[in-house]
Amino acid sequence: MDSASPQPEEQAAAAGSPSEFLKNIVGKRVKVRIGSGVDYHGLLTCLDGYMNVALEETEEWSNGRKTAEYGDCFLRGNNVLYISVLEAL
Amino acid sequence: MNIKIQDSTHSTRYIDIYITQRTFDASQLFIMLIFSFFKTLTDQVITVELKNDLSITGTLKSVDQFLNIRLDGISVEDPERHPHMLAVKNCFIRGSVVRYVRMAARSVDTTLLEDATRREAKEAKK
Amino acid sequence: MDDAANSGISEPLDLVKLSLGERVFIKLRGDRTVTGVLHAYDAHMNVVLSQVEETIHIVDVTEDGNPLPPRIEKRNLEMLFVRGDGVILISPTQQ
């Protein structure tokens, strides 16, 4: 599984199932990668079963450059490739 | 659950929907809002912009829950680019190929629409 | 953003609900963005907006396949329905 590799190893130990992982990362700084390859870095406010995501203090990164900033942002779940935590759990 | 619907012939009928754990999803309710919104636009002139950039203007004759659209008296925005559309007088547009629907601001009661959205959002959360 | 606003968010759709009647920025597939006042949305992220400005980001390619500098095309529309399957991101605008 490619999408598992960017996550640091300690998280794999902390979170058993995928849904447990998702529960544990709410409120943490995360990176959300979407299908087009664009990344969204921000504080994870919440997510739902469709993988719709709400982020705070969001930065949009594309081709290694910051392309936008959003105070709050909603990401439609179908676009989400993976969610990776940027801090310790 | 009884859902009252009005079909294109303006006759009203009732559909019984058998609700099970598997088929019933709160979000199902929350998609009726836009369907109802389009029903209020019936007989108005709208422009449907498709994902292939073709824009079709016509009178909205009917819409269904997939947001498929039937248009009458149609014209195409860029006839030189789409000469094959010139002879077409009416059409059925599959909902999934629609990018935008443009309409006159006066044909929409925005306060009513916002209230209905808040109500449906609240219902869906239950 | 202030905590008072965020305390009302228990699911991602709440963020969109809080933007009803406000100006939002929406990023769409196909290098398009729209801003407009949000009047309705549903679970698919179908939305209805007014006072809309649409921006299309276009990168033209020369005959030998080299990209030219990107250019943008803008359009104003008074009332617009946007189909949810094209939506990538929705954000309340700052002003």
mmCIF file with all atom_site columns, C-alpha atoms in Angstrom, chain C residues 8-84:
data_model
loop_
_atom_site.group_PDB
_atom_site.id
_atom_site.type_symbol
_atom_site.label_atom_id
_atom_site.label_alt_id
_atom_site.label_comp_id
_atom_site.label_asym_id
_atom_site.label_entity_id
_atom_site.label_seq_id
_atom_site.pdbx_PDB_ins_code
_atom_site.Cartn_x
_atom_site.Cartn_y
_atom_site.Cartn_z
_atom_site.occupancy
_atom_site.B_iso_or_equiv
_atom_site.pdbx_formal_charge
_atom_site.auth_seq_id
_atom_site.auth_comp_id
_atom_site.auth_asym_id
_atom_site.auth_atom_id
_atom_site.pdbx_PDB_model_num
ATOM 1  C CA . GLY C 1 8  ? -20.560 24.642 15.974  1.00 0.00 ? 8  GLY C CA 1
ATOM 2  C CA . ILE C 1 9  ? -18.761 22.279 13.607  1.00 0.00 ? 9  ILE C CA 1
ATOM 3  C CA . SER C 1 10 ? -19.253 18.576 14.303  1.00 0.00 ? 10 SER C CA 1
ATOM 4  C CA . GLU C 1 11 ? -19.169 17.372 10.708  1.00 0.00 ? 11 GLU C CA 1
ATOM 5  C CA . PRO C 1 12 ? -17.566 18.870 7.592   1.00 0.00 ? 12 PRO C CA 1
ATOM 6  C CA . LEU C 1 13 ? -20.919 19.876 6.072   1.00 0.00 ? 13 LEU C CA 1
ATOM 7  C CA . ASP C 1 14 ? -21.466 22.239 9.027   1.00 0.00 ? 14 ASP C CA 1
ATOM 8  C CA . LEU C 1 15 ? -18.691 24.422 7.654   1.00 0.00 ? 15 LEU C CA 1
ATOM 9  C CA . VAL C 1 16 ? -20.728 24.844 4.477   1.00 0.00 ? 16 VAL C CA 1
ATOM 10 C CA . LYS C 1 17 ? -23.925 25.412 6.463   1.00 0.00 ? 17 LYS C CA 1
ATOM 11 C CA . LEU C 1 18 ? -22.288 28.295 8.356   1.00 0.00 ? 18 LEU C CA 1
ATOM 12 C CA . SER C 1 19 ? -21.531 29.926 5.003   1.00 0.00 ? 19 SER C CA 1
ATOM 13 C CA . LEU C 1 20 ? -25.199 30.159 3.899   1.00 0.00 ? 20 LEU C CA 1
ATOM 14 C CA . GLY C 1 21 ? -25.905 33.736 2.876   1.00 0.00 ? 21 GLY C CA 1
ATOM 15 C CA . GLU C 1 22 ? -22.153 34.473 2.798   1.00 0.00 ? 22 GLU C CA 1
ATOM 16 C CA . ARG C 1 23 ? -19.650 34.756 -0.019  1.00 0.00 ? 23 ARG C CA 1
ATOM 17 C CA . VAL C 1 24 ? -17.758 31.527 -0.652  1.00 0.00 ? 24 VAL C CA 1
ATOM 18 C CA . PHE C 1 25 ? -14.836 30.484 -2.811  1.00 0.00 ? 25 PHE C CA 1
ATOM 19 C CA . ILE C 1 26 ? -15.242 27.167 -4.628  1.00 0.00 ? 26 ILE C CA 1
ATOM 20 C CA . LYS C 1 27 ? -12.491 25.291 -6.447  1.00 0.00 ? 27 LYS C CA 1
ATOM 21 C CA . LEU C 1 28 ? -13.777 23.070 -9.237  1.00 0.00 ? 28 LEU C CA 1
ATOM 22 C CA . ARG C 1 29 ? -12.357 20.394 -11.494 1.00 0.00 ? 29 ARG C CA 1
ATOM 23 C CA . GLY C 1 30 ? -11.047 21.613 -14.841 1.00 0.00 ? 30 GLY C CA 1
ATOM 24 C CA . ASP C 1 31 ? -9.012  24.541 -13.431 1.00 0.00 ? 31 ASP C CA 1
ATOM 25 C CA . ARG C 1 32 ? -12.070 26.602 -12.607 1.00 0.00 ? 32 ARG C CA 1
ATOM 26 C CA . THR C 1 33 ? -12.886 28.606 -9.511  1.00 0.00 ? 33 THR C CA 1
ATOM 27 C CA . VAL C 1 34 ? -16.073 30.460 -8.632  1.00 0.00 ? 34 VAL C CA 1
ATOM 28 C CA . THR C 1 35 ? -16.935 32.907 -5.888  1.00 0.00 ? 35 THR C CA 1
ATOM 29 C CA . GLY C 1 36 ? -20.506 33.814 -5.036  1.00 0.00 ? 36 GLY C CA 1
ATOM 30 C CA . VAL C 1 37 ? -23.078 34.157 -2.290  1.00 0.00 ? 37 VAL C CA 1
ATOM 31 C CA . LEU C 1 38 ? -24.170 30.691 -1.127  1.00 0.00 ? 38 LEU C CA 1
ATOM 32 C CA . HIS C 1 39 ? -27.951 30.140 -1.040  1.00 0.00 ? 39 HIS C CA 1
ATOM 33 C CA . ALA C 1 40 ? -28.302 26.349 -1.091  1.00 0.00 ? 40 ALA C CA 1
ATOM 34 C CA . TYR C 1 41 ? -26.258 23.157 -0.943  1.00 0.00 ? 41 TYR C CA 1
ATOM 35 C CA . ASP C 1 42 ? -26.907 19.444 -0.474  1.00 0.00 ? 42 ASP C CA 1
ATOM 36 C CA . ALA C 1 43 ? -25.028 16.298 0.489   1.00 0.00 ? 43 ALA C CA 1
ATOM 37 C CA . HIS C 1 44 ? -23.541 16.014 -3.029  1.00 0.00 ? 44 HIS C CA 1
ATOM 38 C CA . MET C 1 45 ? -22.195 19.574 -2.731  1.00 0.00 ? 45 MET C CA 1
ATOM 39 C CA . ASN C 1 46 ? -24.547 20.726 -5.456  1.00 0.00 ? 46 ASN C CA 1
ATOM 40 C CA . VAL C 1 47 ? -24.716 24.457 -4.741  1.00 0.00 ? 47 VAL C CA 1
ATOM 41 C CA . VAL C 1 48 ? -26.731 27.512 -5.757  1.00 0.00 ? 48 VAL C CA 1
ATOM 42 C CA . LEU C 1 49 ? -24.842 30.825 -5.831  1.00 0.00 ? 49 LEU C CA 1
ATOM 43 C CA . SER C 1 50 ? -25.651 34.409 -6.761  1.00 0.00 ? 50 SER C CA 1
ATOM 44 C CA . GLN C 1 51 ? -23.394 37.332 -7.805  1.00 0.00 ? 51 GLN C CA 1
ATOM 45 C CA . VAL C 1 52 ? -20.982 34.818 -9.229  1.00 0.00 ? 52 VAL C CA 1
ATOM 46 C CA . GLU C 1 53 ? -17.557 35.421 -10.672 1.00 0.00 ? 53 GLU C CA 1
ATOM 47 C CA . GLU C 1 54 ? -16.112 32.429 -12.475 1.00 0.00 ? 54 GLU C CA 1
ATOM 48 C CA . THR C 1 55 ? -12.396 32.216 -13.259 1.00 0.00 ? 55 THR C CA 1
ATOM 49 C CA . ILE C 1 56 ? -10.959 29.697 -15.716 1.00 0.00 ? 56 ILE C CA 1
ATOM 50 C CA . HIS C 1 57 ? -7.205  29.099 -15.637 1.00 0.00 ? 57 HIS C CA 1
ATOM 51 C CA . ILE C 1 58 ? -5.969  28.247 -19.100 1.00 0.00 ? 58 ILE C CA 1
ATOM 52 C CA . VAL C 1 59 ? -2.513  27.043 -20.116 1.00 0.00 ? 59 VAL C CA 1
ATOM 53 C CA . ASP C 1 60 ? -2.162  27.194 -23.894 1.00 0.00 ? 60 ASP C CA 1
ATOM 54 C CA . VAL C 1 61 ? 0.406   25.028 -25.603 1.00 0.00 ? 61 VAL C CA 1
ATOM 55 C CA . THR C 1 62 ? 2.487   26.030 -28.606 1.00 0.00 ? 62 THR C CA 1
ATOM 56 C CA . GLU C 1 63 ? 2.649   23.854 -31.723 1.00 0.00 ? 63 GLU C CA 1
ATOM 57 C CA . ASP C 1 64 ? 5.763   22.082 -30.444 1.00 0.00 ? 64 ASP C CA 1
ATOM 58 C CA . GLY C 1 65 ? 4.070   21.290 -27.156 1.00 0.00 ? 65 GLY C CA 1
ATOM 59 C CA . ASN C 1 66 ? 5.612   23.957 -24.936 1.00 0.00 ? 66 ASN C CA 1
ATOM 60 C CA . PRO C 1 67 ? 3.288   25.584 -22.409 1.00 0.00 ? 67 PRO C CA 1
ATOM 61 C CA . LEU C 1 68 ? 2.698   29.322 -22.735 1.00 0.00 ? 68 LEU C CA 1
ATOM 62 C CA . PRO C 1 69 ? 2.309   31.461 -19.605 1.00 0.00 ? 69 PRO C CA 1
ATOM 63 C CA . PRO C 1 70 ? -1.039  30.721 -17.948 1.00 0.00 ? 70 PRO C CA 1
ATOM 64 C CA . ARG C 1 71 ? -3.890  33.125 -18.671 1.00 0.00 ? 71 ARG C CA 1
ATOM 65 C CA . ILE C 1 72 ? -7.218  33.553 -16.962 1.00 0.00 ? 72 ILE C CA 1
ATOM 66 C CA . GLU C 1 73 ? -10.715 34.116 -18.283 1.00 0.00 ? 73 GLU C CA 1
ATOM 67 C CA . LYS C 1 74 ? -13.392 35.672 -16.078 1.00 0.00 ? 74 LYS C CA 1
ATOM 68 C CA . ARG C 1 75 ? -17.186 35.658 -16.325 1.00 0.00 ? 75 ARG C CA 1
ATOM 69 C CA . ASN C 1 76 ? -19.919 37.200 -14.181 1.00 0.00 ? 76 ASN C CA 1
ATOM 70 C CA . LEU C 1 77 ? -23.233 35.390 -13.716 1.00 0.00 ? 77 LEU C CA 1
ATOM 71 C CA . GLU C 1 78 ? -26.180 36.535 -11.625 1.00 0.00 ? 78 GLU C CA 1
ATOM 72 C CA . MET C 1 79 ? -27.490 33.127 -10.481 1.00 0.00 ? 79 MET C CA 1
ATOM 73 C CA . LEU C 1 80 ? -25.763 29.793 -10.898 1.00 0.00 ? 80 LEU C CA 1
ATOM 74 C CA . PHE C 1 81 ? -26.289 26.143 -9.973  1.00 0.00 ? 81 PHE C CA 1
ATOM 75 C CA . VAL C 1 82 ? -23.030 24.186 -9.732  1.00 0.00 ? 82 VAL C CA 1
ATOM 76 C CA . ARG C 1 83 ? -23.209 20.397 -9.915  1.00 0.00 ? 83 ARG C CA 1
ATOM 77 C CA . GLY C 1 84 ? -21.548 18.798 -6.882  1.00 0.00 ? 84 GLY C CA 1
#
